[in-house]
Structure formats: C-alpha cells, structure tokens
GROMACS .gro file of C-alpha atoms in nm:
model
  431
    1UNK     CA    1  17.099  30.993   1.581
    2UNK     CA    2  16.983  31.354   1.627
    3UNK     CA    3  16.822  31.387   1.998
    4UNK     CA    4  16.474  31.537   1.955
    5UNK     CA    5  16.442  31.850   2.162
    6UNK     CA    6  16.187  32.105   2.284
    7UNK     CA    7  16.032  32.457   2.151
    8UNK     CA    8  15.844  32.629   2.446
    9UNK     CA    9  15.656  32.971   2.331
   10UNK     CA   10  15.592  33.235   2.582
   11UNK     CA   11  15.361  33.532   2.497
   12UNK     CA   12  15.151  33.766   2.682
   13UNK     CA   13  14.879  34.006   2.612
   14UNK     CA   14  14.850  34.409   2.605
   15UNK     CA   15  14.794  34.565   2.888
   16UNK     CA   16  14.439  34.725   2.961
   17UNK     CA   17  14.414  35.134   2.846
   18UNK     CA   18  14.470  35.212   3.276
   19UNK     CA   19  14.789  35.041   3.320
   20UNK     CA   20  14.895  35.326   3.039
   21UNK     CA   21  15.194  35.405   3.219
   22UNK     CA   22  15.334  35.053   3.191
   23UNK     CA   23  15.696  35.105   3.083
   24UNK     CA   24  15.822  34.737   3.036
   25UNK     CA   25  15.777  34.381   3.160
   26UNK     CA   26  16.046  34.191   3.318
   27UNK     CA   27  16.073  33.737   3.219
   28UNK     CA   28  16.274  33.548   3.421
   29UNK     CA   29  16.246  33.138   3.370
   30UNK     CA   30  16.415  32.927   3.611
   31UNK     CA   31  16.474  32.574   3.642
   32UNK     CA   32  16.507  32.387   3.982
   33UNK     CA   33  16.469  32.747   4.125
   34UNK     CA   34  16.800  32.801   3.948
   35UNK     CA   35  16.716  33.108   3.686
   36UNK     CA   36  16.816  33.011   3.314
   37UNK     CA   37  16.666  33.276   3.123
   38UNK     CA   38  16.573  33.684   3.206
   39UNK     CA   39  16.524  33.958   2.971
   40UNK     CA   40  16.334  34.296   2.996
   41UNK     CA   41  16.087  34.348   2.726
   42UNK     CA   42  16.006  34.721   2.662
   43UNK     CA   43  15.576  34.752   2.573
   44UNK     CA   44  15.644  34.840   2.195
   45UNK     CA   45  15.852  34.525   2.160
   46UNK     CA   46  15.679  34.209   2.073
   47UNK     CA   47  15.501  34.051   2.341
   48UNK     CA   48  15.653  33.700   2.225
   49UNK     CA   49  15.922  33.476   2.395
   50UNK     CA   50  16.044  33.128   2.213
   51UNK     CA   51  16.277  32.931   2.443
   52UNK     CA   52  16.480  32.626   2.215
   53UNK     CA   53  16.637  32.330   2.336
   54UNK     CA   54  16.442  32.227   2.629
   55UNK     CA   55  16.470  31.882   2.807
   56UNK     CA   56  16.143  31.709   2.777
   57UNK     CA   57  15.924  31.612   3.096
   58UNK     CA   58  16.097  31.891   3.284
   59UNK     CA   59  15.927  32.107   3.507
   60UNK     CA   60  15.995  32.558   3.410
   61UNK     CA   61  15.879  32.806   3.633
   62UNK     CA   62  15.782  33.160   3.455
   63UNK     CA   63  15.750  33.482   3.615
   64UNK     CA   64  15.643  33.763   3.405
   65UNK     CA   65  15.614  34.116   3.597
   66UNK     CA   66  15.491  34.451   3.498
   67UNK     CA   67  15.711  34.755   3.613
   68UNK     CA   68  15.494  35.103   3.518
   69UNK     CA   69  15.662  35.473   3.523
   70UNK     CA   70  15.703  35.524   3.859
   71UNK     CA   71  15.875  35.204   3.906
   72UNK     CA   72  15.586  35.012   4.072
   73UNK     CA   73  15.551  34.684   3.974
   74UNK     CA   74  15.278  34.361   3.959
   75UNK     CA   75  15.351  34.106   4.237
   76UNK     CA   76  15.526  33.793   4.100
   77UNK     CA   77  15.266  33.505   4.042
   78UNK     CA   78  15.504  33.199   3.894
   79UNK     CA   79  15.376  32.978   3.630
   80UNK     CA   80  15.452  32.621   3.610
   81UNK     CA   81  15.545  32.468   3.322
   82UNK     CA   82  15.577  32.065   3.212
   83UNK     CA   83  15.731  31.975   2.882
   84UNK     CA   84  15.598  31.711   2.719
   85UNK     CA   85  15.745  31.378   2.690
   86UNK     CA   86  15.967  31.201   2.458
   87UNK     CA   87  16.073  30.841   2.393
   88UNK     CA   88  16.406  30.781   2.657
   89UNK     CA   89  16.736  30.917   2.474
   90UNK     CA   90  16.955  30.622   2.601
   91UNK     CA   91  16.886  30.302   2.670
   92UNK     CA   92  16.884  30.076   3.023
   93UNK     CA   93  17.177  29.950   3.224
   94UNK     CA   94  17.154  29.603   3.204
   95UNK     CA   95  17.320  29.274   3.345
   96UNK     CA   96  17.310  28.924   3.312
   97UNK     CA   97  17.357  28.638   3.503
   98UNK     CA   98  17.345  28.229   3.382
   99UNK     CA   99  17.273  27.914   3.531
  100UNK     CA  100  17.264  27.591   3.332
  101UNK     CA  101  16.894  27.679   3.211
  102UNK     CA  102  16.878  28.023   3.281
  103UNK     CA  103  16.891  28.441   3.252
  104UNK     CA  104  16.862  28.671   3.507
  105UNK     CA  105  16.846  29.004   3.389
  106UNK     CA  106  16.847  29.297   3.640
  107UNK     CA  107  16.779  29.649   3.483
  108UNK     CA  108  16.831  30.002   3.562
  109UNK     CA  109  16.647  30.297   3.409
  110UNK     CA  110  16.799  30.512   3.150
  111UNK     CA  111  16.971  30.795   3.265
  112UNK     CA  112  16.716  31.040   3.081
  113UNK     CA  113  16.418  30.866   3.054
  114UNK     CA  114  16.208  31.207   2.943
  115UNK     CA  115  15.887  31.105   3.072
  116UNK     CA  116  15.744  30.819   3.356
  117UNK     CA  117  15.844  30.477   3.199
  118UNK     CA  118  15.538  30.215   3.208
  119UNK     CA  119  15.685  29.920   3.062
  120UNK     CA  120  16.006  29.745   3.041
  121UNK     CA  121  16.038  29.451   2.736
  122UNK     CA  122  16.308  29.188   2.841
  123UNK     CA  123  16.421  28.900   2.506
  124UNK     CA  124  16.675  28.675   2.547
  125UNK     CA  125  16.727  28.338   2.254
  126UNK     CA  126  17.034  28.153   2.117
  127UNK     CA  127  17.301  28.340   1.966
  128UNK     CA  128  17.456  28.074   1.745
  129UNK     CA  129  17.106  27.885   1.674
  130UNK     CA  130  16.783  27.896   1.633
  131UNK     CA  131  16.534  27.888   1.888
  132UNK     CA  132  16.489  27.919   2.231
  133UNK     CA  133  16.294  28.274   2.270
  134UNK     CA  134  16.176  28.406   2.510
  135UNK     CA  135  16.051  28.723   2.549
  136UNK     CA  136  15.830  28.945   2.886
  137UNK     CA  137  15.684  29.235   2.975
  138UNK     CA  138  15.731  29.370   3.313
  139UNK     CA  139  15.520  29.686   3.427
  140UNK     CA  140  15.783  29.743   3.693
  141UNK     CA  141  16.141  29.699   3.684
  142UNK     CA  142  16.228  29.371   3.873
  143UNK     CA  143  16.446  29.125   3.857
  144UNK     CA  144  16.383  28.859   3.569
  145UNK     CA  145  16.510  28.492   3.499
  146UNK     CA  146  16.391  28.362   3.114
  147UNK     CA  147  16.466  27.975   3.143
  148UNK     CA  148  16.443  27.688   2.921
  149UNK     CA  149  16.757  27.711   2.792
  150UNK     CA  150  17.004  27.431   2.723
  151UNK     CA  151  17.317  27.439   2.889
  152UNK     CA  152  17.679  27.531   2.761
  153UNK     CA  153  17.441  27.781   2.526
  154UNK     CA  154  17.533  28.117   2.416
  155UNK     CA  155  17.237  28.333   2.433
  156UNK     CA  156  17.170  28.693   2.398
  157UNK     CA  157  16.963  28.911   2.629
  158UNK     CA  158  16.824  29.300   2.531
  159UNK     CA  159  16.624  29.473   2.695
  160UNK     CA  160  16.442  29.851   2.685
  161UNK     CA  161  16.199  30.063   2.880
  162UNK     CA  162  15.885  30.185   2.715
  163UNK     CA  163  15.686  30.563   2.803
  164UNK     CA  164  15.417  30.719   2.672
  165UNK     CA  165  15.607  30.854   2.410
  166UNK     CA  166  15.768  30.569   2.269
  167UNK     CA  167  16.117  30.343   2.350
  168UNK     CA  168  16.412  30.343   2.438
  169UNK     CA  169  16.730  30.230   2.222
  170UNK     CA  170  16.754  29.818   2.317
  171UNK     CA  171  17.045  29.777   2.487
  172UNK     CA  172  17.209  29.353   2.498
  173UNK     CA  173  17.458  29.163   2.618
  174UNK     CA  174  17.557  28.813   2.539
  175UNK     CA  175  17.652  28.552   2.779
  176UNK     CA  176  17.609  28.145   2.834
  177UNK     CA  177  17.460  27.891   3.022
  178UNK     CA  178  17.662  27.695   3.213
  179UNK     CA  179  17.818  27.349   3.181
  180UNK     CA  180  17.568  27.097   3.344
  181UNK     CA  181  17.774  26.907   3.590
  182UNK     CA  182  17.725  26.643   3.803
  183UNK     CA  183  17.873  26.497   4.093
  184UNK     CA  184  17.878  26.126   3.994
  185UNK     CA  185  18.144  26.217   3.722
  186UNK     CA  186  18.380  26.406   4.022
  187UNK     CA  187  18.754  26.231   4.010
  188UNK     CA  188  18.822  26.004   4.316
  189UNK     CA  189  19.101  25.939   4.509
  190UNK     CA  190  19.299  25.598   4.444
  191UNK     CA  191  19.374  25.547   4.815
  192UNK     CA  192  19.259  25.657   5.114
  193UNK     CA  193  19.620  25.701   5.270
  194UNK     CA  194  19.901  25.895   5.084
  195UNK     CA  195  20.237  25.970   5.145
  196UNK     CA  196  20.517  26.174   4.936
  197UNK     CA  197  20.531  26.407   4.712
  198UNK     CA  198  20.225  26.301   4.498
  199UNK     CA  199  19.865  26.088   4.494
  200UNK     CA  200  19.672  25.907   4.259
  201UNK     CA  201  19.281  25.983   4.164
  202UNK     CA  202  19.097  25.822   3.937
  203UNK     CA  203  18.890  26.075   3.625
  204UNK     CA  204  18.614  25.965   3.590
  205UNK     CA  205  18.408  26.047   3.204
  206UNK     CA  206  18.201  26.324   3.233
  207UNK     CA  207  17.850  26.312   3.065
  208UNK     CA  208  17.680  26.633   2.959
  209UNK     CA  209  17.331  26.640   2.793
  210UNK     CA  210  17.405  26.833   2.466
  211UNK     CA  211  17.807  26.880   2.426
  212UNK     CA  212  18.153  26.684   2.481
  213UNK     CA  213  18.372  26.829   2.745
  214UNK     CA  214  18.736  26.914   2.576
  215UNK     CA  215  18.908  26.860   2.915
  216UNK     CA  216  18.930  26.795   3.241
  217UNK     CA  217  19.136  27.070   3.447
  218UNK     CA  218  19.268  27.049   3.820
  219UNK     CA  219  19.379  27.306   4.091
  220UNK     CA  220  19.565  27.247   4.379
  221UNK     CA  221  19.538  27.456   4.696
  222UNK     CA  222  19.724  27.451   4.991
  223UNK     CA  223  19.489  27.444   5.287
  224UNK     CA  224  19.747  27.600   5.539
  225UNK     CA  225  19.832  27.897   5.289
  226UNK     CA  226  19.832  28.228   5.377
  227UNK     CA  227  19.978  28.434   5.107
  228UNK     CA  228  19.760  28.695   4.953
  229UNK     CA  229  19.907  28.770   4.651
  230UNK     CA  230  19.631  28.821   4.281
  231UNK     CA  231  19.711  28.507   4.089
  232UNK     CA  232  19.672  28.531   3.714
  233UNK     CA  233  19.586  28.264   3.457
  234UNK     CA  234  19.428  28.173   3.112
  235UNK     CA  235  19.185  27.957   3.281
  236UNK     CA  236  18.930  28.106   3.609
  237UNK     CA  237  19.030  28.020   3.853
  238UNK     CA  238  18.799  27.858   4.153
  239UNK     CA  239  18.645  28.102   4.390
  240UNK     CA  240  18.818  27.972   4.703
  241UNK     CA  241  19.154  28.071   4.534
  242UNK     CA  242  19.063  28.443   4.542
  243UNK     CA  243  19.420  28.650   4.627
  244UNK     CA  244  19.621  28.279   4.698
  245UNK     CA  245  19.959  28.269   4.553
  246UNK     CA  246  19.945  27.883   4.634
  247UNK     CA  247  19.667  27.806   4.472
  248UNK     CA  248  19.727  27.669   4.111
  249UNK     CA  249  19.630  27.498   3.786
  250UNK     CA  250  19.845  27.174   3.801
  251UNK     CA  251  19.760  26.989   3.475
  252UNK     CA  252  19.510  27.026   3.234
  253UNK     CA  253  19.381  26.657   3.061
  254UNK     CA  254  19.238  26.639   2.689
  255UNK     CA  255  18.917  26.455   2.734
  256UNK     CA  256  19.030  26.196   2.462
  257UNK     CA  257  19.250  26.010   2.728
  258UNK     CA  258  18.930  25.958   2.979
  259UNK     CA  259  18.718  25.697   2.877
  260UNK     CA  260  18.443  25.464   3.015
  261UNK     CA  261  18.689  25.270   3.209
  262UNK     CA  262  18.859  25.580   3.430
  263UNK     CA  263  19.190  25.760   3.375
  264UNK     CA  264  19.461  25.697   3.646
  265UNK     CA  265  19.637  26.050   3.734
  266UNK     CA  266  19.912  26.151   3.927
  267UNK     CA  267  19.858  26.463   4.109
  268UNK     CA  268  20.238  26.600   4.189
  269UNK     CA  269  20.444  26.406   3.938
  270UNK     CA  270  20.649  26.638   3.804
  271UNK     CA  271  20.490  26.637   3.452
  272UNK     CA  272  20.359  26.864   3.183
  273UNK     CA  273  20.023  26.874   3.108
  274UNK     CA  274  19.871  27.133   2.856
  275UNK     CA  275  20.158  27.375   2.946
  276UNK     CA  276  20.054  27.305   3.294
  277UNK     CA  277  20.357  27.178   3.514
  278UNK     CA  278  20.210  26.923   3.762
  279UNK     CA  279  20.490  26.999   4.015
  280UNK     CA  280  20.542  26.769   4.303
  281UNK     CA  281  20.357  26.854   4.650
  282UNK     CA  282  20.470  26.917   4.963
  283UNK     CA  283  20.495  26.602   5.256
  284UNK     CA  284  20.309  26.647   5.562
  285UNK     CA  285  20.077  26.875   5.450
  286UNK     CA  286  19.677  26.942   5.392
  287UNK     CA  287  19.572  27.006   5.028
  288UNK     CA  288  19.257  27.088   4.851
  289UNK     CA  289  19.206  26.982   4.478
  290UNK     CA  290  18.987  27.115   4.272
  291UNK     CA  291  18.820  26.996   3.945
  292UNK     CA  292  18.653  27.171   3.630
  293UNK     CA  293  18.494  27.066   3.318
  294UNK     CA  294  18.570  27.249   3.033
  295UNK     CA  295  18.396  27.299   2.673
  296UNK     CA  296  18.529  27.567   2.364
  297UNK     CA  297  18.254  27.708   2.220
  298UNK     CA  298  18.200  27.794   1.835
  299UNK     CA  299  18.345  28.087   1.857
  300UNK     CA  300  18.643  27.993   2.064
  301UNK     CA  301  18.513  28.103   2.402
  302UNK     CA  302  18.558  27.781   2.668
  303UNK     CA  303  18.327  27.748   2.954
  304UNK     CA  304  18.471  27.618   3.271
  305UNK     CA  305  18.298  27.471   3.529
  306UNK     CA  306  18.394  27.357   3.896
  307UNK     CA  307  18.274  27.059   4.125
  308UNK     CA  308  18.111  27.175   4.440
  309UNK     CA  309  18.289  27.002   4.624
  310UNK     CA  310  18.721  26.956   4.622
  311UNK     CA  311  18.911  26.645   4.719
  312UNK     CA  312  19.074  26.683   5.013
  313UNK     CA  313  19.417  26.475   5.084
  314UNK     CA  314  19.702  26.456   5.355
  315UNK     CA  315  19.977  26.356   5.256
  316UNK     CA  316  20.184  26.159   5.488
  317UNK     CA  317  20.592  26.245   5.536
  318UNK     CA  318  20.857  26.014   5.336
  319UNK     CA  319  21.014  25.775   5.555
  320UNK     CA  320  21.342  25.953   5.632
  321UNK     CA  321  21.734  25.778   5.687
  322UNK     CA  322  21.647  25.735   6.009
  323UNK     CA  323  21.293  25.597   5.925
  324UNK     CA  324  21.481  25.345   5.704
  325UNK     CA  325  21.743  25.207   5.922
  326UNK     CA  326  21.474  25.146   6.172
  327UNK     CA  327  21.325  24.918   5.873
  328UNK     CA  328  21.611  24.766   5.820
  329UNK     CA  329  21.723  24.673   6.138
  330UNK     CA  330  21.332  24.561   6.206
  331UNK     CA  331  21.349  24.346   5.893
  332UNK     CA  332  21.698  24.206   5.996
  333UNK     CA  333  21.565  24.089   6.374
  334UNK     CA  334  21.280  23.985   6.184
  335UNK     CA  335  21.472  23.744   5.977
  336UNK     CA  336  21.700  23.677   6.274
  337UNK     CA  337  21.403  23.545   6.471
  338UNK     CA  338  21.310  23.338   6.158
  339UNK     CA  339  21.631  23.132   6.121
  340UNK     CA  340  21.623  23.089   6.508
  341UNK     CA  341  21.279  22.943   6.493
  342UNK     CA  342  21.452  22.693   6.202
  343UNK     CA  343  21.732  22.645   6.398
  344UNK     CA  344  21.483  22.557   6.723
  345UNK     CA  345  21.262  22.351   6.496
  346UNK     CA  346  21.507  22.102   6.307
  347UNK     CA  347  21.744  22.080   6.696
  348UNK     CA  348  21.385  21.955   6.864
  349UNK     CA  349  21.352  21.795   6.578
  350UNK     CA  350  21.700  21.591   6.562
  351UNK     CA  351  21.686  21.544   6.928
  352UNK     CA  352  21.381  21.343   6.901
  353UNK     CA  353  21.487  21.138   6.621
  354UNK     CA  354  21.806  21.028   6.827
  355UNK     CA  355  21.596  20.926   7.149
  356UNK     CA  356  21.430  20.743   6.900
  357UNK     CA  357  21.711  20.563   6.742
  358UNK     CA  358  21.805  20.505   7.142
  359UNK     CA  359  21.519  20.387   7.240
  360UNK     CA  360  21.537  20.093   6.898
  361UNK     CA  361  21.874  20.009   6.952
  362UNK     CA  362  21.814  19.958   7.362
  363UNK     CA  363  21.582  19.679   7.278
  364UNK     CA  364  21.763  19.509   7.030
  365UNK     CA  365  22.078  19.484   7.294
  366UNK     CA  366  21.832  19.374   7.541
  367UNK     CA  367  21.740  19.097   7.268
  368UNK     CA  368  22.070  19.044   7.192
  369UNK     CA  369  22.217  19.020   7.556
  370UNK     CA  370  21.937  18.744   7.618
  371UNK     CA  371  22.021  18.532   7.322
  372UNK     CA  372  22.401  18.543   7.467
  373UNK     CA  373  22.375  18.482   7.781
  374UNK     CA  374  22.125  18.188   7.665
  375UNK     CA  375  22.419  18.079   7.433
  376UNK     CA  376  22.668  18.106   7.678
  377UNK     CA  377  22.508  17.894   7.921
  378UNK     CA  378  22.429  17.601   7.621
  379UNK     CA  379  22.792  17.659   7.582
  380UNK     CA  380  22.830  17.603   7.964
  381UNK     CA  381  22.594  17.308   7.966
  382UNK     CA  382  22.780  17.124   7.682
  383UNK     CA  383  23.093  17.123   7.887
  384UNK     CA  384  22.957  16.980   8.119
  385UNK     CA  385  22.859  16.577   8.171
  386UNK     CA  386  22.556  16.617   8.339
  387UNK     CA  387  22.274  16.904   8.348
  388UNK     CA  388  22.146  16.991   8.689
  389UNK     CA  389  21.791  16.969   8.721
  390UNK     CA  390  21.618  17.238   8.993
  391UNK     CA  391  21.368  17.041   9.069
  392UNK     CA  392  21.551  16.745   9.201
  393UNK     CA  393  21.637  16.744   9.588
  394UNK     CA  394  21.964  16.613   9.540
  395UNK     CA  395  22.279  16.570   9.305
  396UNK     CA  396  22.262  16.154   9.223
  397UNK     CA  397  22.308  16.013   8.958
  398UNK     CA  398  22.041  15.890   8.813
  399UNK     CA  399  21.858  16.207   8.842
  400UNK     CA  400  22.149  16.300   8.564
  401UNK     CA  401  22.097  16.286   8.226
  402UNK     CA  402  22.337  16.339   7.964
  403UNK     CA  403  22.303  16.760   7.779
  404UNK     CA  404  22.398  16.616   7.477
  405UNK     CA  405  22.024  16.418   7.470
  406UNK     CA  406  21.867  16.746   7.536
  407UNK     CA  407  21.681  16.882   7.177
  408UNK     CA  408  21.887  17.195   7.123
  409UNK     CA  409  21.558  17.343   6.933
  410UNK     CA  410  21.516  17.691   7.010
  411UNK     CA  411  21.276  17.724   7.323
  412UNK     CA  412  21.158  18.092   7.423
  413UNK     CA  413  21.361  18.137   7.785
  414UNK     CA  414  21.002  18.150   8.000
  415UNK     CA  415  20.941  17.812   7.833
  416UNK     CA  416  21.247  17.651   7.933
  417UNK     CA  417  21.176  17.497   8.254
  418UNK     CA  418  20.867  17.372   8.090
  419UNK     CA  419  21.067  17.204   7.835
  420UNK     CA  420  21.342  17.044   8.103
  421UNK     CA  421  21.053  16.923   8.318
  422UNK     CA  422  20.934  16.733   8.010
  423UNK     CA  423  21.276  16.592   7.889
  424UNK     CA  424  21.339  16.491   8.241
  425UNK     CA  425  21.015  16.247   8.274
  426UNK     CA  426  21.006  16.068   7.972
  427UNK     CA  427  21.388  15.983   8.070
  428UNK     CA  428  21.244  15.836   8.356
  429UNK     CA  429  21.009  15.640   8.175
  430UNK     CA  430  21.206  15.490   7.985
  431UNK     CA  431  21.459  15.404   8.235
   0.00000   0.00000   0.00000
C-alpha cells in the first residue's frame, strides 16, 4: 500500500515600488534546524515554491530573505510550519501474555504515528471457535488483560492506535490459555524412604474443565548440580532447569495408562518411555522431579504445563559387600541365638521331666521297701514258734501264742500293734 505523503506550497508576494532595487530573494527550509531545502529566486522568476514528499505532523521552519543591489538584505524572521496529520503508516508493537483465563496485551506506539494518537482499540476471541470476544478502548496506552476465556484455548489478540486522522494497520498475534492445573492431581511418592537407583510415585488422573490431557511428562533434576550447559528438547523445559545439563525429561506417559485408580511408576528404571530413556539415578543423592500436563491442540501445537511444586526424594546408598556380610553374619548369630534358646528350652525342659520321673519312682521304692521288710519279718515270724508280744513284761509261756493263729489279712503297718493287742486278748479269753 502506497504511503500517503505531503505537498507544502510556499509563495510570497511582490515587493512594494521602494524596495525597487530588490535583486533576488534567498529560501532556505530546514528541518530540526538541519537545512533540507535552499534556492535563490531572482524577482522576475515566479514567486512560487512547492516542496513534495513531506512527513506529516512534522514541524518546517522557512526563512525567506530579501537581498537588494547593494547587497543589503531583510533580517531573517523564520516561519513555522506543521503538516497536517495522517492515519499512522505502521502499526503497534504488540505482545501477549496468557493465563488459564486470560490476555495481557502490552503495546507500543507505531514507529511513525504522523499525528498525536488518542485511542488505542485492543480485540482478542477464539481462534479455532466461536465466541469469546472481547474487545476495549483505552485512551492511553496501558497495560490490558481481556479474560473470560477458557483454558487450553487458542485465541487471537490485534490491536491498533487511532489519531485524528484515522488508524493504524491492526497488528495480532495468536497465543493460548493455559492448561488449568491443579494440585490434587500432582503424582505422589510410593514411600517415604528410598534407596537405589530408582523410586516409585504414584500418577494420579488429571481432571481439566474442557479438554483430556494426552500425557503426563516428568523431569528429573539433580539438586547438587552445577553444570551450566543450554539443554535442548522437543518439550519446555521447567524454569528451574534454565542452563542445567542435569536436568532432564525422563519418561513421557500416554494418559490412556492413568486411570481413576492411580498409575504405579518407576522413576530410574532403565526404560523407554515416549523416546524418553528413564535412566537409572544416582545413590546417595538429592533429586528434584518435576511434573507437566500436556494437551495437542487442533492444529498440532501441545501445551505443557508444570506443577508448582516438584517432588523432592533422597535416595538412600545400596547396601554394599561389606553392608551384606554384616547382614549375613547378623542373620547367622541371629539364628545361632535361636537354636540356643531351643537347645536351653527342651535341656530345662528334659531336666525337669527326669526329677520328675525321680521323684515317682522314689516313692514307689519307699512303698516297695515297706511291703518287704513287712514280708520279711511275716517270713521271720513264721519261723518262728512263738510271736513276741511288746507289751508283755516277760518271755512265759502263756503270754505265747502260736503266729500261725495270727489272721495274715493285710493290716496297714501303723495299725499293726492295734491289731496284735486285739489278737492277744481274746486269746486270753478264751484261755
């Protein structure tokens, strides 16, 4: 499009009949004190000067003198000239920035905005859709946010300034909303205490309130890193990994494997995932693991989209040989001290048994001994003729009686001299 430019026309009048011996005029037109155009005009030429190609709202200054014969000339009175406006020739410098509802625009003016511009005109509504305008008009140019907008949108923002003479091209950009996370949904670890070379977290199903996530993507960071070396990849990175070489996408998960229930991942297994190698982590050692939401929009663009906050792990070293033999030769006393216990038990236990069995077999000898040394004095007493009576002074005979008259029925030996006092008086009766 052909820029529309400016035609200023200079003229002056003939001088009066006494400035006769005016020889020529001198026109000199400068612009920021910087002189663009001079010429000397001779007083038979036209009196007629048509400058082309002008910017508009620009301030000339004209100084026309008169120089007569003898060289003497009028004294230099500028004149200042503004040329009128036009509509801007370019449009604004504009930028965008999104939220999950929102676009901020921030403007700058046009480079030539060829006059004083009164009004700036800021629209922004749903590329792929329809709906969702929104449209103001600022008097000053200010930072705007048009909200209202769904998230995981792409909209389209344009914007122009407006002077007296009309507007300026519309200048847009097109950006989106972003994914509307929240931190329920954030993965968890599986344990609080790890050890190794990898850890377990649980994914969780993330929710958003117009679109399906297509996966779930995690980065690892070392926390005791150092390196500063630009990292590249097909997927942003986090802001915290910002020039760290050990800072990495370790697997990315289609959101088809995550359902209602959870998804048990390994972090560090030594898997592929989505061209992503999930290699194994480092013992001993602080990490940082960050976790994004992602979402591929119509026209293959994906949104990612971080958790605030990372999980943070230690992991704890791998028991080493030396860490193992100490196991072993714990588990071995261990079992040691078991089968001694056993050993203790079922000895205490035998022992006791036996004083038992001793203590059983003591009485019945003690029964036994008294039943034979009762039978081996009825053998005693049947050898003999008489049976001696205790009770009787002395050792006549008819305080005798014959053993063989004595009832051999079994008589408890406390009873006996009982029984032998009885025996011994009814003899006596009767005799």
């Amino acid at each position: 499009m052909e820029r529309e430019r400016i035609m200023l026309k200079i003229t002056w009048e003939k001088p009066f009949p006494a400035c006769a011996s005016i020889s020529h005029y001198d026109l000199t037109i400068q612009l920021n004190e910087q002189q663009i155009f001079y010429k000397r005009y001779s007083v038979e030429e036209t009196r007629e000067k048509v400058l082309e190609d002008l910017d508009p709202y620009t301030k000339y200054t004209i100084i026309l003198i008169a120089v007569n014969n003898a060289f003497y000339q009028s004294s230099a009175e500028p004149r200042y000239i503004t040329t009128p406006e036009l509509a801007p020739y370019d449009s604004l410098s504009l930028s965008i920035d999104f939220d999950t509802n929102c676009a901020y625009l921030t403007i700058q003016d046009p480079t030539q905005p060829n006059g004083i511009i009164t009004k700036y005109q800021y629209t922004c509504y749903y590329a792929n859709t329809e709906g969702g305008y929104q449209s103001i008009l600022a008097t000053d140019k200010q930072y705007v946010s048009l909200c209202e907008f769904r998230s995981a949108e792409k909209v389209k923002c344009s914007a122009k300034a407006i002077n007296s003479a009309g507007e300026s091209p519309v200048t847009s950009q097109t950006g989106y909303t972003k994914i509307a996370v929240t931190q329920r949904d954030k993965a968890e670890l599986k344990h609080s205490k790890n050890k190794g070379k990898s850890f377990r977290i649980t994914v969780h199903q993330v929710t958003l309130d117009n679109r399906k996530p297509d996966s779930y993507v995690f980065v690892v960071q070392k926390e005791t890193s150092t390196s500063k070396r630009k990292k590249r990849s097909s997927v942003q990175l986090p802001p915290e990994c910002d020039l760290d070489s050990n800072c990495y996408i370790t697997a990315e998960i289609d959101s088809s494997l995550v359902d209602s229930e959870g998804y048990d991942f390994r972090v560090g297994d030594g898997k592929t995932y989505q061209d992503y190698y999930n290699a194994p982590l480092e013992p001993n050692q602080d990490y940082k693991i960050y976790q994004a939401v992602t979402v591929q929009m119509e026209d293959g663009f994906v949104l990612i989209e971080y958790y605030e906050d990372p999980i943070t792990v230690f992991l704890n070293p791998i028991c080493a040989l030396g860490c193992i033999v100490a196991i072993a030769v714990t588990v071995f006393d261990l079992l040691v001290g078991v089968v001694l216990l056993v050993v203790l038990i079922k000895r205490r236990r035998r022992n006791f048994t036996n004083k038992t069995k001793q203590a059983s077999t003591s009485a019945n000898t003690g029964n036994a001994y008294q039943t034979l040394e009762l039978t081996e004095r009825s053998k005693q007493a049947n050898d003999a003729v008489y049976a001696t009576i205790p009770e009787c002074s002395s050792d006549t005979a008819k305080n005798k009686t014959s053993y063989e008259e004595v009832d051999m029925t079994s008589i408890p030996t406390n009873k006996l001299q009982d029984y032998i006092k009885e025996t011994i008086s009814g003899s006596q009766r009767r005799y």
